[in-house]
mmCIF file of C-alpha atoms in Angstrom:
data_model
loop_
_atom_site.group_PDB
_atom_site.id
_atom_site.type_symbol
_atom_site.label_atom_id
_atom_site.label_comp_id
_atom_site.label_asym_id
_atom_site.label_seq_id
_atom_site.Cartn_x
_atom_site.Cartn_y
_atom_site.Cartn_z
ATOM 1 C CA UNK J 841 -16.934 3.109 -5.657
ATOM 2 C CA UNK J 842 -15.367 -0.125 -3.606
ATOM 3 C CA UNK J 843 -14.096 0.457 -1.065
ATOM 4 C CA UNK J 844 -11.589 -2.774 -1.208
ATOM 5 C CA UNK J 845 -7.665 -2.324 -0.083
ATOM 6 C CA UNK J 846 -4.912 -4.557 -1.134
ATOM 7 C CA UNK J 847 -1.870 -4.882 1.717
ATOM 8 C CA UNK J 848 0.741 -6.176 0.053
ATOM 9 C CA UNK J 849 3.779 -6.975 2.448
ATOM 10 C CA UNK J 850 6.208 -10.023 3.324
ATOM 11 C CA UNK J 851 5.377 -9.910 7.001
ATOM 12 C CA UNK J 852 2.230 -11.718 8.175
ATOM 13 C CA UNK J 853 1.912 -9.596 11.215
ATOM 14 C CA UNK J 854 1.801 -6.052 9.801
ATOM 15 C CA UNK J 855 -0.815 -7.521 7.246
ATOM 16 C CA UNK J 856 -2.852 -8.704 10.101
ATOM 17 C CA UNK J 857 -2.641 -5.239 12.013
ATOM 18 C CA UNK J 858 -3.228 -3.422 8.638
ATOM 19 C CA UNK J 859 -6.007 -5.626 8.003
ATOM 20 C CA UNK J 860 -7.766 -5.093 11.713
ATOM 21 C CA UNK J 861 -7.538 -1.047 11.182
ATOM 22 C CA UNK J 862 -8.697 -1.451 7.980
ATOM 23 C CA UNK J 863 -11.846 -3.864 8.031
ATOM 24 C CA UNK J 864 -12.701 -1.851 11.231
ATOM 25 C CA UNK J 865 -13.128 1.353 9.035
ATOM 26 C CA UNK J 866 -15.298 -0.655 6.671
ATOM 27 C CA UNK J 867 -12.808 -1.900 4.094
ATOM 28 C CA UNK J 868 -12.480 -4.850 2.479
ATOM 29 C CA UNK J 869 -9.109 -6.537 2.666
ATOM 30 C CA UNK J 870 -7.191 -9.052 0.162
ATOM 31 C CA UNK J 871 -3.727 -9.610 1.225
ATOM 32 C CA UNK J 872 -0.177 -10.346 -0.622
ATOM 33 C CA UNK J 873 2.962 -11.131 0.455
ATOM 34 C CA UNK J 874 4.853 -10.133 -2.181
ATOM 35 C CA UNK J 875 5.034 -8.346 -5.285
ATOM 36 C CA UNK J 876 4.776 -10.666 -7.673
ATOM 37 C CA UNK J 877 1.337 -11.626 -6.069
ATOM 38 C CA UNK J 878 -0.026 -8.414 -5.525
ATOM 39 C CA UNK J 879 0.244 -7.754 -9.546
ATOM 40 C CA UNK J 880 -1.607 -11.406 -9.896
ATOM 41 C CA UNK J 881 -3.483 -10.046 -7.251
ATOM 42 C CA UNK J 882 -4.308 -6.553 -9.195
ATOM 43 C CA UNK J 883 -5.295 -8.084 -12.700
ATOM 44 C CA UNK J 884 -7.412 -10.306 -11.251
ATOM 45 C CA UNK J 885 -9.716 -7.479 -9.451
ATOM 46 C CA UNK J 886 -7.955 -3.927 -9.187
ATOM 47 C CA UNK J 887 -8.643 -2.544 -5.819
ATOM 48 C CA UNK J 888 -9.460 0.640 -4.967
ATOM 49 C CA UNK J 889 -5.910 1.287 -2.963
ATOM 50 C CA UNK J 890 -2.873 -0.570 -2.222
ATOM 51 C CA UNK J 891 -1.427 -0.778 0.989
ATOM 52 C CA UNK J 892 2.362 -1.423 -0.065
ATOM 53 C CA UNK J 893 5.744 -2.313 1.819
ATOM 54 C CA UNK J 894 8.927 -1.499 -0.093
ATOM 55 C CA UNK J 895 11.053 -4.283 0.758
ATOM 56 C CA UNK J 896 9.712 -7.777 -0.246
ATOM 57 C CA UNK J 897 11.531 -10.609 -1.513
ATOM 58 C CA UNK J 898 10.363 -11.900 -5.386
ATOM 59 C CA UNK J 899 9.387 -8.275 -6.503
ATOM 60 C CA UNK J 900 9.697 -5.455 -4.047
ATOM 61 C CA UNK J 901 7.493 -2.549 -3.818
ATOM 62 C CA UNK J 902 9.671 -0.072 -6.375
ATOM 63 C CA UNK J 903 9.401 -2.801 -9.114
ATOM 64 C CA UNK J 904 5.177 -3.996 -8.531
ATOM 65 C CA UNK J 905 4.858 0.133 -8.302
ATOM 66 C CA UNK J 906 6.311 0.326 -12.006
ATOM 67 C CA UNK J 907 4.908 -2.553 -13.260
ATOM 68 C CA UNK J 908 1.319 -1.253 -11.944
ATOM 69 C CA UNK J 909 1.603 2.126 -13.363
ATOM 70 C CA UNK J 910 3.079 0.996 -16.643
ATOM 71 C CA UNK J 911 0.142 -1.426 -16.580
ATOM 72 C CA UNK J 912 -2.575 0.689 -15.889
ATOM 73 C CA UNK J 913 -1.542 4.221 -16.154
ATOM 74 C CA UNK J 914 -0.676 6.905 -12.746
ATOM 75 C CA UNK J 915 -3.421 7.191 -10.848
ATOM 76 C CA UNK J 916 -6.213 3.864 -10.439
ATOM 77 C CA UNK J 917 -5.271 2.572 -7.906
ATOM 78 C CA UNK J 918 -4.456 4.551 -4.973
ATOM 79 C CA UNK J 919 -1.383 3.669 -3.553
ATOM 80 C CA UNK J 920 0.047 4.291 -0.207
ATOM 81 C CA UNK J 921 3.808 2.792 0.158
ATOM 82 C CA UNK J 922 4.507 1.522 3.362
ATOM 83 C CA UNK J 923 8.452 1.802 4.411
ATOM 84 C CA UNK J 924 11.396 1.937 7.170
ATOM 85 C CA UNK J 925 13.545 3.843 5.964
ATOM 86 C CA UNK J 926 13.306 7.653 6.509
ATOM 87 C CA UNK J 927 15.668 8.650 4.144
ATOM 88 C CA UNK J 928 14.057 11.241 2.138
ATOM 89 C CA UNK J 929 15.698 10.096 -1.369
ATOM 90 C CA UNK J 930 13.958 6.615 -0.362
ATOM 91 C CA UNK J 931 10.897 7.873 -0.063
ATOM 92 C CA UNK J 932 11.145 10.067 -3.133
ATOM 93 C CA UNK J 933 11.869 7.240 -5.087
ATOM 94 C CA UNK J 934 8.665 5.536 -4.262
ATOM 95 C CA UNK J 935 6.666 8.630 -4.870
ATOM 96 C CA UNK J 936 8.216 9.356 -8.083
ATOM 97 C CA UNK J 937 7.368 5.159 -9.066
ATOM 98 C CA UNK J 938 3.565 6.202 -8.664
ATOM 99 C CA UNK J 939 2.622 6.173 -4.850
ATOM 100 C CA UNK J 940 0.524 8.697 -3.747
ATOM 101 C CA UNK J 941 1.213 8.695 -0.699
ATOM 102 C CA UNK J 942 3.841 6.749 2.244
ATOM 103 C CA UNK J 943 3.235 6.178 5.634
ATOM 104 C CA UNK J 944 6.336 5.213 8.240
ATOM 105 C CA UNK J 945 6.047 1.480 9.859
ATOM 106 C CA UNK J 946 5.747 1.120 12.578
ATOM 107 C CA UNK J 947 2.198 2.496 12.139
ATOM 108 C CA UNK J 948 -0.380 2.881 14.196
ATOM 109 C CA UNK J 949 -4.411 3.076 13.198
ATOM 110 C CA UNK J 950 -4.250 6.965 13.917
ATOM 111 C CA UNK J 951 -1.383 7.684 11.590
ATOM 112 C CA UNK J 952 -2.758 5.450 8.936
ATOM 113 C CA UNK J 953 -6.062 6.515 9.046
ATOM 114 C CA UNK J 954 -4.697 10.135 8.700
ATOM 115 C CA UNK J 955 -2.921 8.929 5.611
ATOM 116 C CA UNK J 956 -5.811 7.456 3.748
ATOM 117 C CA UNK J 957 -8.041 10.819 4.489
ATOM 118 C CA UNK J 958 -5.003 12.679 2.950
ATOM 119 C CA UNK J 959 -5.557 10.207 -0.422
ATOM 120 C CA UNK J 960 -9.104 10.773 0.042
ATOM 121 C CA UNK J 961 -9.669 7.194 1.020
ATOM 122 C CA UNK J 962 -11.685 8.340 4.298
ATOM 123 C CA UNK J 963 -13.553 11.529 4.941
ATOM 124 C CA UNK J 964 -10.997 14.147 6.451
#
């Protein structure tokens, strides 16, 4: 199975910490700043997982969550949502669009590497 991650998210410096953790651990990495380009991004060549920020201009992550799923069913790919705001009916809401999984930003590599061996991403 590929082992390829998708970081979708509007700021160029979380994608470029997500994307050191990451390619460290042996991923691959394709980037998107947005939505709207992560779903290009997706039907193109679906990754494995999808790194995924909630709040992006074009097409957050709530709306490119629904439009994946309803694309290409609940569970291919793996998708952790990225987000901060702690309020638990916020983070609901994301789970209930399709993400397996959320992580709080800021993030470090320990905390996300804990969260992709809970999605089975990385050996616990």
């Amino acid at each position: 199975m590929s082992n390829d991650i998708l970081v979708v998210d509007d700021s160029a410096v979380v994608r470029k910490v997500a994307r050191r953790i990451l390619e460290k651990h042996g991923f691959a990495v394709r980037e998107a700043e947005d939505g709207e380009k992560a779903l290009a991004a997706c039907r193109a060549a679906m990754p494995r997982a999808v790194l995924l920020d909630r709040n992006m201009p074009v097409l957050d992550g709530i709306g490119f969550l629904r439009a994946l799923r309803a694309d290409h069913g609940p569970d291919e790919p793996i998708v952790v949502m990225c987000t901060t705001e702690a309020a638990m009916e916020r983070i609901m809401e994301g789970l209930e669009a399709g993400a397996q999984e959320y992580v709080m930003k800021p993030f470090d590599e320990a905390i996300l590497l804990d969260k992709l061996a809970q999605v089975g991403l990385l050996p616990a």
